[in-house]
GROMACS .gro file of C-alpha atoms in nm:
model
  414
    1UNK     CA    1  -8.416  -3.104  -6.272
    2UNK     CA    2  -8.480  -2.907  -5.966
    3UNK     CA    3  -8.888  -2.868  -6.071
    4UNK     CA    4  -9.153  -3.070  -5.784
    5UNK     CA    5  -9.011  -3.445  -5.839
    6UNK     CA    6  -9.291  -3.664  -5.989
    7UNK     CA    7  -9.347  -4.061  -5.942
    8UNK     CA    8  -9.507  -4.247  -6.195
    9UNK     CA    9  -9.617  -4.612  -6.028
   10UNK     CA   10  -9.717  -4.912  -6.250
   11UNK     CA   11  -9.723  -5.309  -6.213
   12UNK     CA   12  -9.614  -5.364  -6.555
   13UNK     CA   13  -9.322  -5.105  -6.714
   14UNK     CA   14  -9.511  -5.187  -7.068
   15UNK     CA   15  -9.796  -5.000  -6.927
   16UNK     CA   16  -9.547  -4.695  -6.932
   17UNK     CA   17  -9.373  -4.778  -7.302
   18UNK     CA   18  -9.702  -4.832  -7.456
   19UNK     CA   19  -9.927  -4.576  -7.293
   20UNK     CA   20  -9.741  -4.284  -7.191
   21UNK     CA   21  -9.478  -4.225  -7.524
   22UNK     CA   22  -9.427  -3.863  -7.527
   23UNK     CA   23  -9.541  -3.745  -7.224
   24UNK     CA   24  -9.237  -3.823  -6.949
   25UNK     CA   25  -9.055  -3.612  -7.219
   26UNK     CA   26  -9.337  -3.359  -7.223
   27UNK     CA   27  -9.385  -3.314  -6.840
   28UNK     CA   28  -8.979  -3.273  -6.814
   29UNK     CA   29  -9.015  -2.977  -7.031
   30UNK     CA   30  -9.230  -2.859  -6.872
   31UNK     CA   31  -9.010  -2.842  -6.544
   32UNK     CA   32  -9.114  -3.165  -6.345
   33UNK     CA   33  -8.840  -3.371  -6.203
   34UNK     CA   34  -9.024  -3.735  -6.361
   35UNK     CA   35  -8.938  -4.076  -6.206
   36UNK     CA   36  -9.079  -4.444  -6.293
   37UNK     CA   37  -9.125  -4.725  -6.098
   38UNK     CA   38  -9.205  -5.094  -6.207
   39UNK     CA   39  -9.120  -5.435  -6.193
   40UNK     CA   40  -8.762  -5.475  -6.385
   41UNK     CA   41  -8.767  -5.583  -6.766
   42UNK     CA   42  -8.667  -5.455  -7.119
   43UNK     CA   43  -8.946  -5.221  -7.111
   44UNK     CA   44  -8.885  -5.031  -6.803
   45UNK     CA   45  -8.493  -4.960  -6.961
   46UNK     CA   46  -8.662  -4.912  -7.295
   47UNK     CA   47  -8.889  -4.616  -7.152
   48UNK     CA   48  -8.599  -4.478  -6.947
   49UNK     CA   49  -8.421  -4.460  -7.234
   50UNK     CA   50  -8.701  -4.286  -7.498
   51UNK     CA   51  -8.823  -4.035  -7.211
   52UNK     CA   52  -8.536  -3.990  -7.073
   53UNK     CA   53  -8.665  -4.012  -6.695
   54UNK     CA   54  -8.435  -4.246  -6.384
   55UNK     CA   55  -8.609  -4.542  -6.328
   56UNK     CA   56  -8.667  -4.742  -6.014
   57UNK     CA   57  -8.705  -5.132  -6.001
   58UNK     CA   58  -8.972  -5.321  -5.768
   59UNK     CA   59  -9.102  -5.673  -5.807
   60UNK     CA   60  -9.489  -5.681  -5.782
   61UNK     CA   61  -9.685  -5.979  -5.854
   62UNK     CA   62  -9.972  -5.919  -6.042
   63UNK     CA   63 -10.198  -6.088  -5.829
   64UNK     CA   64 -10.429  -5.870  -5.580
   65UNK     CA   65 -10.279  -5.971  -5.279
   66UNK     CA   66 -10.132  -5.741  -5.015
   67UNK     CA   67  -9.793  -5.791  -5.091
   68UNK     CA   68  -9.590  -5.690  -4.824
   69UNK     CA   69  -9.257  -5.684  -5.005
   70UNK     CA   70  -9.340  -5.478  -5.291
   71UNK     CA   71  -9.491  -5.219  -5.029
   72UNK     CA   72  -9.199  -5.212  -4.816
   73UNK     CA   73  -8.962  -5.182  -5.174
   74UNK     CA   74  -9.209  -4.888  -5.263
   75UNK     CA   75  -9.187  -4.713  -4.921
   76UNK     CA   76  -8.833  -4.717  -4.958
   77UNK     CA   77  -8.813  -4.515  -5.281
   78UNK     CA   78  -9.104  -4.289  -5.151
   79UNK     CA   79  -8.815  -4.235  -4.845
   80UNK     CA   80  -8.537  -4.185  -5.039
   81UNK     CA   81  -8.675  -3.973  -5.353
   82UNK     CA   82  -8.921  -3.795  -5.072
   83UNK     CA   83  -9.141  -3.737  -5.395
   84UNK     CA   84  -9.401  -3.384  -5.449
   85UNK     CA   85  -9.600  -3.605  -5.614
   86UNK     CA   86  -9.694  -4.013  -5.663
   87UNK     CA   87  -9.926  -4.103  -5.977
   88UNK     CA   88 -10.001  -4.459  -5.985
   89UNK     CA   89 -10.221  -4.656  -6.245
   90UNK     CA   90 -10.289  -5.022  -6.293
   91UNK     CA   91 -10.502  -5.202  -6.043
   92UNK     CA   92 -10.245  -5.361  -5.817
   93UNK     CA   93  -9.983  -5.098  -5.817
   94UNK     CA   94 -10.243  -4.840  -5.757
   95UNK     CA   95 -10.338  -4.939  -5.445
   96UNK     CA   96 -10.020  -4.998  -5.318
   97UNK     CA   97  -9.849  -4.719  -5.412
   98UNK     CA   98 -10.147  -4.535  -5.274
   99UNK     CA   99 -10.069  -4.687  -4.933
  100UNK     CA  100  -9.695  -4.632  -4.966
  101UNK     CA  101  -9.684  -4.246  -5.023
  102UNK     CA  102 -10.010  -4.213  -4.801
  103UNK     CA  103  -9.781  -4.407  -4.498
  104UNK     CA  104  -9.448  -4.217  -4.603
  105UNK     CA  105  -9.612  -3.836  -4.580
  106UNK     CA  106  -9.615  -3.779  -4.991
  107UNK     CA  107  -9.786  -3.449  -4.994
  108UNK     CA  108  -9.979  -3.511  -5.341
  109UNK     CA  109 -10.105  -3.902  -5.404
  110UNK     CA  110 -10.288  -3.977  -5.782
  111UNK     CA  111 -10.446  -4.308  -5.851
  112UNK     CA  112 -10.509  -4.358  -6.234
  113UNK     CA  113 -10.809  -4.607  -6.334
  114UNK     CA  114 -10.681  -4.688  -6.688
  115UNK     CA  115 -11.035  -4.958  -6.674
  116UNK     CA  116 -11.202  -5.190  -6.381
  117UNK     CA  117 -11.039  -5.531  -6.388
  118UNK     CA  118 -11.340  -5.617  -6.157
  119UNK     CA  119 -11.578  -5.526  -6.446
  120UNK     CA  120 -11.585  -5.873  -6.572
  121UNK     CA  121 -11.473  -6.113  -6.235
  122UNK     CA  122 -11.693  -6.316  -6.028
  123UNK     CA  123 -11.735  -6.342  -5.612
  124UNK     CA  124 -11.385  -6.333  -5.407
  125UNK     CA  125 -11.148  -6.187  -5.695
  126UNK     CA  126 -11.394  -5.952  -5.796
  127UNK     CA  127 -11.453  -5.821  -5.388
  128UNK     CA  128 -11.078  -5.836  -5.376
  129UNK     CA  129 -10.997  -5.651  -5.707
  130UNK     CA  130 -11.292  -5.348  -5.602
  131UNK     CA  131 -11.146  -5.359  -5.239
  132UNK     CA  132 -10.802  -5.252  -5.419
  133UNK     CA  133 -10.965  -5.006  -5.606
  134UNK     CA  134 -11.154  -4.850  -5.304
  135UNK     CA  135 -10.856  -4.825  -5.109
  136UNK     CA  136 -10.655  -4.637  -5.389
  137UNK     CA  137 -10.924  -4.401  -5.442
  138UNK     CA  138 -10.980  -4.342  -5.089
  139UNK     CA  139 -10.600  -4.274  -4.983
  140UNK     CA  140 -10.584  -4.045  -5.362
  141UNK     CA  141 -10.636  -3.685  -5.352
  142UNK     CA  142 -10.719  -3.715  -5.674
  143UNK     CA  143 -10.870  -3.972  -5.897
  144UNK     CA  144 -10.798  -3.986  -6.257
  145UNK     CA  145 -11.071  -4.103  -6.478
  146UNK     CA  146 -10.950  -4.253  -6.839
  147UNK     CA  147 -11.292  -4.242  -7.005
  148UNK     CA  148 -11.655  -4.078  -6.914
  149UNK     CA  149 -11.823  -4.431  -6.851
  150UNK     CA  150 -11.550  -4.558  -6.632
  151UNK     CA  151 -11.563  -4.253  -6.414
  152UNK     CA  152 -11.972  -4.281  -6.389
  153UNK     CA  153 -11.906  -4.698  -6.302
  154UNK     CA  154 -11.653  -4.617  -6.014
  155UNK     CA  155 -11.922  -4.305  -5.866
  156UNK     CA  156 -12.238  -4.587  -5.944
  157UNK     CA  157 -12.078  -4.910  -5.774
  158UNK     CA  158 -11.950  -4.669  -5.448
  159UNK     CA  159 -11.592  -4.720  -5.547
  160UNK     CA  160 -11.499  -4.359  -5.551
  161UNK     CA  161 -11.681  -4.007  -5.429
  162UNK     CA  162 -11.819  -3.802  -5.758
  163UNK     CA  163 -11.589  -3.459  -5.573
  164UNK     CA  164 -11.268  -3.671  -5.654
  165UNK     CA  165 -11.272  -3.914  -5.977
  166UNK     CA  166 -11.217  -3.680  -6.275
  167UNK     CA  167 -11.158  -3.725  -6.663
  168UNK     CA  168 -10.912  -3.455  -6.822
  169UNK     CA  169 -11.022  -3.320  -7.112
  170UNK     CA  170 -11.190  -3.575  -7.318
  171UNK     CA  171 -11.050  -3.855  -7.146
  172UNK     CA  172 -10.782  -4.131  -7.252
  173UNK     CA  173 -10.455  -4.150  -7.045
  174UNK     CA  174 -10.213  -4.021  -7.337
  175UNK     CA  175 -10.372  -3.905  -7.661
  176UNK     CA  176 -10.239  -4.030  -8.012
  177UNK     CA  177  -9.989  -3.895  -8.223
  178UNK     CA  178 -10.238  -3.784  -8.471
  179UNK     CA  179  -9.971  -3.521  -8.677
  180UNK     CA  180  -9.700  -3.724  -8.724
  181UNK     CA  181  -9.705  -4.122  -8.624
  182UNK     CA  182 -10.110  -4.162  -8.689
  183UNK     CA  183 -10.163  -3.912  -9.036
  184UNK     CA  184 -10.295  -4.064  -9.316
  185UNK     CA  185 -10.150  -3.780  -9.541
  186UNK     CA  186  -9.774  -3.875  -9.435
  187UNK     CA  187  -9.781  -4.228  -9.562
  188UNK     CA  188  -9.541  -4.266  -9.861
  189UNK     CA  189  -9.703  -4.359 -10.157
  190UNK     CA  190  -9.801  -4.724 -10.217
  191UNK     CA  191  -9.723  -4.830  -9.886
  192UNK     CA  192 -10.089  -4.974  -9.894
  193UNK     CA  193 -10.071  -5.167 -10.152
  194UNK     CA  194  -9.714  -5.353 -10.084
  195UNK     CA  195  -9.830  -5.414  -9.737
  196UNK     CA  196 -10.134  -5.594  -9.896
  197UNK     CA  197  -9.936  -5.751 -10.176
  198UNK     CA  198  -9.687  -5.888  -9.810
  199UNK     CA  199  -9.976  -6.029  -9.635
  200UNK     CA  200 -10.161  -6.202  -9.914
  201UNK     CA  201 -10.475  -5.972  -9.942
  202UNK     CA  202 -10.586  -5.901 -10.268
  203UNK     CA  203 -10.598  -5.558 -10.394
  204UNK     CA  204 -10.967  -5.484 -10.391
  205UNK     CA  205 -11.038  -5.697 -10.099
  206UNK     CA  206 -11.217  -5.492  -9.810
  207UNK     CA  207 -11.011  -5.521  -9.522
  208UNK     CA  208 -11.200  -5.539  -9.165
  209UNK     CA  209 -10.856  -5.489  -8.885
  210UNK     CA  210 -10.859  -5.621  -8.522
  211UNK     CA  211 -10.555  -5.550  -8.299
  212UNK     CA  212 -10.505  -5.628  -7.940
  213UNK     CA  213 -10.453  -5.996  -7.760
  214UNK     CA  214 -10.659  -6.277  -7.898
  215UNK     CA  215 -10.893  -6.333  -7.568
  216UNK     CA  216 -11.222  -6.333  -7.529
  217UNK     CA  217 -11.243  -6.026  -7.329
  218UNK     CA  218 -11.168  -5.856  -7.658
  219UNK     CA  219 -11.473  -5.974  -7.862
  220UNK     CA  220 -11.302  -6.245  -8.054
  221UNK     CA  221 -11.564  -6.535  -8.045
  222UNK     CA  222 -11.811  -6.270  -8.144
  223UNK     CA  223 -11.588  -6.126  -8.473
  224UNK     CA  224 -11.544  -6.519  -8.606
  225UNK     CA  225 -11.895  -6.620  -8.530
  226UNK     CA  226 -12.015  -6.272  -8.776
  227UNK     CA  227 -11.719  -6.432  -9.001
  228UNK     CA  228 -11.893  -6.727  -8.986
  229UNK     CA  229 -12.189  -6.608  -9.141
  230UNK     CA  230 -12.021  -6.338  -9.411
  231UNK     CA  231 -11.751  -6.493  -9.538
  232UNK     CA  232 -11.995  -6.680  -9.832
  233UNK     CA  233 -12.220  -6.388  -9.920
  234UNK     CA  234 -11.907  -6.149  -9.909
  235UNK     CA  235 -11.614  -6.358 -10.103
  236UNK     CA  236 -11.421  -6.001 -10.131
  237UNK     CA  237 -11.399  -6.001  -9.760
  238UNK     CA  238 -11.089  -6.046  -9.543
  239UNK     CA  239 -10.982  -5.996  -9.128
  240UNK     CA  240 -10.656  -5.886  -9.068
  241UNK     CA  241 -10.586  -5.988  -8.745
  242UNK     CA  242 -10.279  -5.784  -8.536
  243UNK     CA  243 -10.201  -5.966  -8.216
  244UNK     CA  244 -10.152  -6.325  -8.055
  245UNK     CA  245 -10.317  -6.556  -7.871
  246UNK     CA  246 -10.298  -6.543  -7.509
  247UNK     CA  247 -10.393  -6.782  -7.247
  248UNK     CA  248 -10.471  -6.553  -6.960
  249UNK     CA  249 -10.809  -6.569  -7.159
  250UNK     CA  250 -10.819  -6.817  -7.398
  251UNK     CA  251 -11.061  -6.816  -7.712
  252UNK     CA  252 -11.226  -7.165  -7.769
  253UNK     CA  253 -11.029  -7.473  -7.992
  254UNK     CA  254 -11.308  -7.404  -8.295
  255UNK     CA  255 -11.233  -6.997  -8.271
  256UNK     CA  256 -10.894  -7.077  -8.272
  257UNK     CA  257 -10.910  -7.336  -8.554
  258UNK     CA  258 -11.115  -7.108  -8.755
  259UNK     CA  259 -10.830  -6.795  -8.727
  260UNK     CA  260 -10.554  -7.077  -8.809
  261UNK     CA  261 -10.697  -7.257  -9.117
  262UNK     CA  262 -10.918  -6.980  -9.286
  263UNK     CA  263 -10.761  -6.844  -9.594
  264UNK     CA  264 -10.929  -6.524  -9.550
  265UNK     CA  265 -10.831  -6.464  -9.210
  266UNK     CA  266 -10.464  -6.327  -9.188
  267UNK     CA  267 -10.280  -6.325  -8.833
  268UNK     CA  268  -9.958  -6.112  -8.795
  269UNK     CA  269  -9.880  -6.163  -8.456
  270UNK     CA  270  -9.733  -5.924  -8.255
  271UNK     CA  271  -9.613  -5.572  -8.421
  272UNK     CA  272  -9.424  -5.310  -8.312
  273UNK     CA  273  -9.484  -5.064  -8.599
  274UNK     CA  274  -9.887  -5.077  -8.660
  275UNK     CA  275  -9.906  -4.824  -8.894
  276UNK     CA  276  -9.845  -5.004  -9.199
  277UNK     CA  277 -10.109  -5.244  -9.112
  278UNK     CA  278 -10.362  -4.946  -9.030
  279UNK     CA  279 -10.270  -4.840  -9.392
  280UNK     CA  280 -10.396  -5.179  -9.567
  281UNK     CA  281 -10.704  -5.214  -9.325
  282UNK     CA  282 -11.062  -5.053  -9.447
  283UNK     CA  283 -11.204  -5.068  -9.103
  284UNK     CA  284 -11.178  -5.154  -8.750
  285UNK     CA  285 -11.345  -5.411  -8.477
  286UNK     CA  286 -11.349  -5.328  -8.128
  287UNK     CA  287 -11.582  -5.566  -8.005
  288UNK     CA  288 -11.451  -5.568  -7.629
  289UNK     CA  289 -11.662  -5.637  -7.307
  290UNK     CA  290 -11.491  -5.380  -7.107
  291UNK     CA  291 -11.194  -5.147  -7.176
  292UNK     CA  292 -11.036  -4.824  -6.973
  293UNK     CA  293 -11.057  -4.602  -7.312
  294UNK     CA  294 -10.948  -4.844  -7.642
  295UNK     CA  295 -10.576  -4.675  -7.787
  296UNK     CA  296 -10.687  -4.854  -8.078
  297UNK     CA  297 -10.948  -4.664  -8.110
  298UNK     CA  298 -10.817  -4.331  -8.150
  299UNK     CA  299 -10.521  -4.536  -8.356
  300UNK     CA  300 -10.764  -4.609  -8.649
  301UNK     CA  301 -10.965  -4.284  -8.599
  302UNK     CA  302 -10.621  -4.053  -8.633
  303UNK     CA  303 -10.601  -4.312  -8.984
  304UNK     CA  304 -10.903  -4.201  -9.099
  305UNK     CA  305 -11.066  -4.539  -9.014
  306UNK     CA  306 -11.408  -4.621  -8.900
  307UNK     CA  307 -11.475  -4.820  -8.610
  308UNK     CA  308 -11.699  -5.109  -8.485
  309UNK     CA  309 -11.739  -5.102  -8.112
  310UNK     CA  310 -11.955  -5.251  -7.856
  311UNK     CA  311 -12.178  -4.984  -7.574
  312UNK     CA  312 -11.936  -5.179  -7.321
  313UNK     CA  313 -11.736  -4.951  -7.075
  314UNK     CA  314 -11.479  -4.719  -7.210
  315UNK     CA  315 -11.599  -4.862  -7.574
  316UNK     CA  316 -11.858  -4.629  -7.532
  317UNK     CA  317 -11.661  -4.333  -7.480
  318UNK     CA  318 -11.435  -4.420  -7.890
  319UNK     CA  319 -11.723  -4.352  -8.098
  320UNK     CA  320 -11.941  -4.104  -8.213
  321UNK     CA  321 -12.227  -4.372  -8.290
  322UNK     CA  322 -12.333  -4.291  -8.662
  323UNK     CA  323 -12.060  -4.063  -8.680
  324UNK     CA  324 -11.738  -4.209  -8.649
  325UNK     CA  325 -11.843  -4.554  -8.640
  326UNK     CA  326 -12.091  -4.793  -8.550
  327UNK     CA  327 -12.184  -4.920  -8.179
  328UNK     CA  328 -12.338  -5.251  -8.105
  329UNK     CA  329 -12.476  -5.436  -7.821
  330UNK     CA  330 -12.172  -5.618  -7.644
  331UNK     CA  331 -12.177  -5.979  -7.686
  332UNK     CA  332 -12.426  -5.954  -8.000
  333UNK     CA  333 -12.328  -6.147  -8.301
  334UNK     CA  334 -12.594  -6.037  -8.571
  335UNK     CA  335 -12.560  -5.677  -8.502
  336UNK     CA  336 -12.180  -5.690  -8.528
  337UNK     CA  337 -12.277  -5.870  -8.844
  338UNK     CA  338 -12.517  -5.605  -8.973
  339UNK     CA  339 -12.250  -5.359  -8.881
  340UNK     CA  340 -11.947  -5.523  -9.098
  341UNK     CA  341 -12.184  -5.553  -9.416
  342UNK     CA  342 -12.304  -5.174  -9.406
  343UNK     CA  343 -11.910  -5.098  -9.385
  344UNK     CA  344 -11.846  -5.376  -9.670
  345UNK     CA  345 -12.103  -5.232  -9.893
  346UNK     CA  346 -12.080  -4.865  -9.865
  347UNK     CA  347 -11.734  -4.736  -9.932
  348UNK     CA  348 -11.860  -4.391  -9.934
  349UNK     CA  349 -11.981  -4.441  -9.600
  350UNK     CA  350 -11.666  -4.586  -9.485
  351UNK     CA  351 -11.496  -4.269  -9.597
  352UNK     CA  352 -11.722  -4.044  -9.393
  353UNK     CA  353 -11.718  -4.203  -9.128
  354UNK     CA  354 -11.347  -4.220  -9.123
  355UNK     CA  355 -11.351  -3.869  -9.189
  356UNK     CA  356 -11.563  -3.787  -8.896
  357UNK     CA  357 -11.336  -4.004  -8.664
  358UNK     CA  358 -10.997  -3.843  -8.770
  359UNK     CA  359 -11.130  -3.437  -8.721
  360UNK     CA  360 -11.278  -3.572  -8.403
  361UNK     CA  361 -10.943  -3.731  -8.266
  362UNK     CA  362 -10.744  -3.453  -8.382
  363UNK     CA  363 -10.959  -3.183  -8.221
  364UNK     CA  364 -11.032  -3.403  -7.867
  365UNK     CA  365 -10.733  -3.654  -7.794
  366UNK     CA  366 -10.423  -3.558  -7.949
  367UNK     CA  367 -10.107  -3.610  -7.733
  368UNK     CA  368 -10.027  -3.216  -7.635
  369UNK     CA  369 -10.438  -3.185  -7.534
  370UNK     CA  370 -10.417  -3.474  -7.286
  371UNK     CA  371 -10.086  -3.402  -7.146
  372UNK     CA  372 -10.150  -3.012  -7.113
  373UNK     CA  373 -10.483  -3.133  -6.919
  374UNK     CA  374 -10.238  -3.378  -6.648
  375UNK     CA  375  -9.961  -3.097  -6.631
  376UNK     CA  376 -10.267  -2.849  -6.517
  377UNK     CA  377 -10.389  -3.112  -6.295
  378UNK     CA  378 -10.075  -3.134  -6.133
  379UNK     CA  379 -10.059  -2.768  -6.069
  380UNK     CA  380 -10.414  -2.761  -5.939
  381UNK     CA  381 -10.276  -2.997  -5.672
  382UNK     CA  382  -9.919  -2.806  -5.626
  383UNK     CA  383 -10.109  -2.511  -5.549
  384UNK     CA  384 -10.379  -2.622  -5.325
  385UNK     CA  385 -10.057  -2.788  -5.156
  386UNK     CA  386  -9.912  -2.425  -5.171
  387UNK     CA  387  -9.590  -2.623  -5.300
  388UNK     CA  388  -9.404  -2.424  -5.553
  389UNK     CA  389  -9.474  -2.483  -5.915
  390UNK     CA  390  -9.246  -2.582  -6.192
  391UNK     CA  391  -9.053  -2.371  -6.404
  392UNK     CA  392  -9.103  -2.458  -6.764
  393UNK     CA  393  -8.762  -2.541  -6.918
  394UNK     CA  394  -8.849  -2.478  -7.239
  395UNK     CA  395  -9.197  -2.356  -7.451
  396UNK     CA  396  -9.135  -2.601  -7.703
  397UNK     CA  397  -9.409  -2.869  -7.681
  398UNK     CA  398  -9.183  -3.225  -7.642
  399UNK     CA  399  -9.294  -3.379  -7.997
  400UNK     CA  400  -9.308  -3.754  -8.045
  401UNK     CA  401  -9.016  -3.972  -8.056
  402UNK     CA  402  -8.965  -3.894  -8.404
  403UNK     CA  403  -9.179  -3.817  -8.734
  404UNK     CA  404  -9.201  -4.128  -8.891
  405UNK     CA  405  -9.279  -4.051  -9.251
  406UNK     CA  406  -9.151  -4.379  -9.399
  407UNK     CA  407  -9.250  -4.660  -9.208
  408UNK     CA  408  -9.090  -4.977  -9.320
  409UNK     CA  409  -9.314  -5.299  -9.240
  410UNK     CA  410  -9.092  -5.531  -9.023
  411UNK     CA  411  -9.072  -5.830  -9.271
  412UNK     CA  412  -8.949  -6.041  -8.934
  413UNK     CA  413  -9.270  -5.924  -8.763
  414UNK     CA  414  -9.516  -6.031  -9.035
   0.00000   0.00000   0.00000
């Protein structure tokens, strides 16, 4: 493409695969020459390959330090590809490739906060971890805002001016597939029930899903210790839990020995296809002390789900509280409690409440909304630049991967 070359910056190329599907495709339609660049591994060829976009390898550590090599690597590319633009997201790669393209004369420099790793930290890492941040926003000439509350945190703790940290449309960095991938309607019939019948849960059980890493940044200790007290009075309860443990931020021995020996509690591991297990699920725990904007989220909303949140950052941003779901104090145990049983005993409510949560992802955070918001950004940028814009290759909106009306469960998986 001869469009304004674009060059997406992350520490991890799974940031890319899992949180950008569709849109390296999209912004290529839509004229812009689209690079990546990340540390090597299967998912920076994987997302080469779906979007097709060239792809650039550079080992970063993911530690905070300034590290010299990886900015030296990235000044290179910035050199050779003499980018229009440089979008970077993830803490360490953000500030980095802030001070690459800022050193190397990139006309247009975008830092991404996708959430505040600081957030949760304590003394040095947490000065370090903000000092990243401030740099990257202060070297950006703009600053991309994934949710409402993290934007407000970055302006409140002096990390970035209110003129330059944004949110585009209603936040999230991507949007969900809501018409094809994430639509109830396009399941094929009994799918629900044989992914039940596969994981042991009985027909009329009521299903309460958690996916992400088993930490306890994510609310874990908090979902088994409500388990803890439900699991008697509600025998028709089960947790279906999508993810595995992780040591980065390990949940205690008697949390983990409850998930492992409970016969109510089933554990899939990791999954690459979710939406079979969205299918058997009733509704959804995101009981996490801090997030950038939860995919999961707008996942189980899209699927008609409810949702259990905390009024952490970026939680606050996925529900509607009342609405689409149900927001308790972070860290609480007997609200999260309270929360599950009025789900448990109220199917009705469960329905409009999933309702709610599917109209309101469909209308606010589908894929073409958030990625029509970043193209327009860039333009904003291009112009005040007075660089000249793209020219659209095509009108056709890039659509997702592929429509995925029959989703086979991956027996290996589960």
């Amino acid at each position: 493409s001869n469009g304004p070359r674009l060059v997406r910056v992350a520490t991890d190329a799974y940031h890319f695969w899992n949180f950008m599907d569709g849109q390296g495709r999209f912004l290529r339609s839509q004229g812009w020459d689209v690079h990546a660049v990340a540390p090597p591994g299967q998912f920076l060829e994987k997302f080469a390959e779906r979007e097709q976009v060239p792809v650039h390898e550079v080992e970063m550590s993911r530690s905070m330090s300034l590290d010299l090599q990886a900015l030296r690597a990235l000044r290179r590319i910035f050199r050779q590809l003499r980018p229009d633009i440089v979008h970077s997201s993830t803490p360490k790669a953000g500030y980095l490739a802030m001070l690459a393209s800022w050193s190397t004369g990139v006309p247009i420099r975008i830092y991404h906060a996708n959430g505040l790793r600081w957030w949760t930290l304590n003394g040095v890492k947490r000065f370090m971890v903000m000092q990243g941040q401030k740099v990257a926003c202060r070297l950006a000439h703009s600053v991309l805002c994934v949710s409402p509350s993290i934007r407000q945190a970055m302006i409140d703790n002096g990390v970035c001016s209110a003129e330059r940290a944004r949110v585009l449309a209603s936040g999230h960095g991507n949007g969900v597939d809501a018409d094809h991938r994430f639509n109830p309607d396009r399941l094929e019939p009994g799918l629900r029930e044989r992914v039940r019948q596969e994981l042991g849960l009985p027909r009329d059980a009521v299903v309460a899903g958690f996916l992400g890493r088993i930490v306890g940044d994510k609310g874990i200790e908090e979902i088994i210790q409500a388990w803890l007290l439900l699991r008697d009075e509600v025998p028709h309860l089960y947790l279906l839990l999508v993810g595995d443990f992780d040591e980065t931020d390990p949940v205690s021995s008697e949390t983990q020995q409850v998930v492992e020996d409970d016969p109510r509690i089933k554990r899939t591991g990791w999954v690459d296809e979710v939406v079979p297990l969205y299918a058997a699920m009733d509704f959804c725990l995101v009981p996490s002390y801090r997030e950038g904007f939860p995919t999961i989220a707008l996942e189980a909303g899209a699927m008609g789900l409810p949702l259990v949140t905390t009024d952490a950052l970026g939680c606050i941003d996925a529900v509607e509280d009342g609405v689409t779901g149900v927001q308790v104090p972070v860290g609480a145990v007997e609200p999260l409690r309270d929360a599950m049983v009025q789900y448990v005993d109220d199917p009705q409510l469960r329905l409009k409440h999933g309702r709610a949560a599917r109209l309101r992802v469909c209308r606010q955070f589908r894929n073409d909304i958030v990625w029509k918001a970043l193209h327009e950004e860039y333009l904003r940028l291009v112009r005040e630049k007075g660089l000249s814009p793209p020219q659209p290759i095509s009108d056709t909106t890039a659509q997702p991967a592929e429509a995925l009306p029959h989703l086979p469960v991956d027996r290996e998986r589960l």
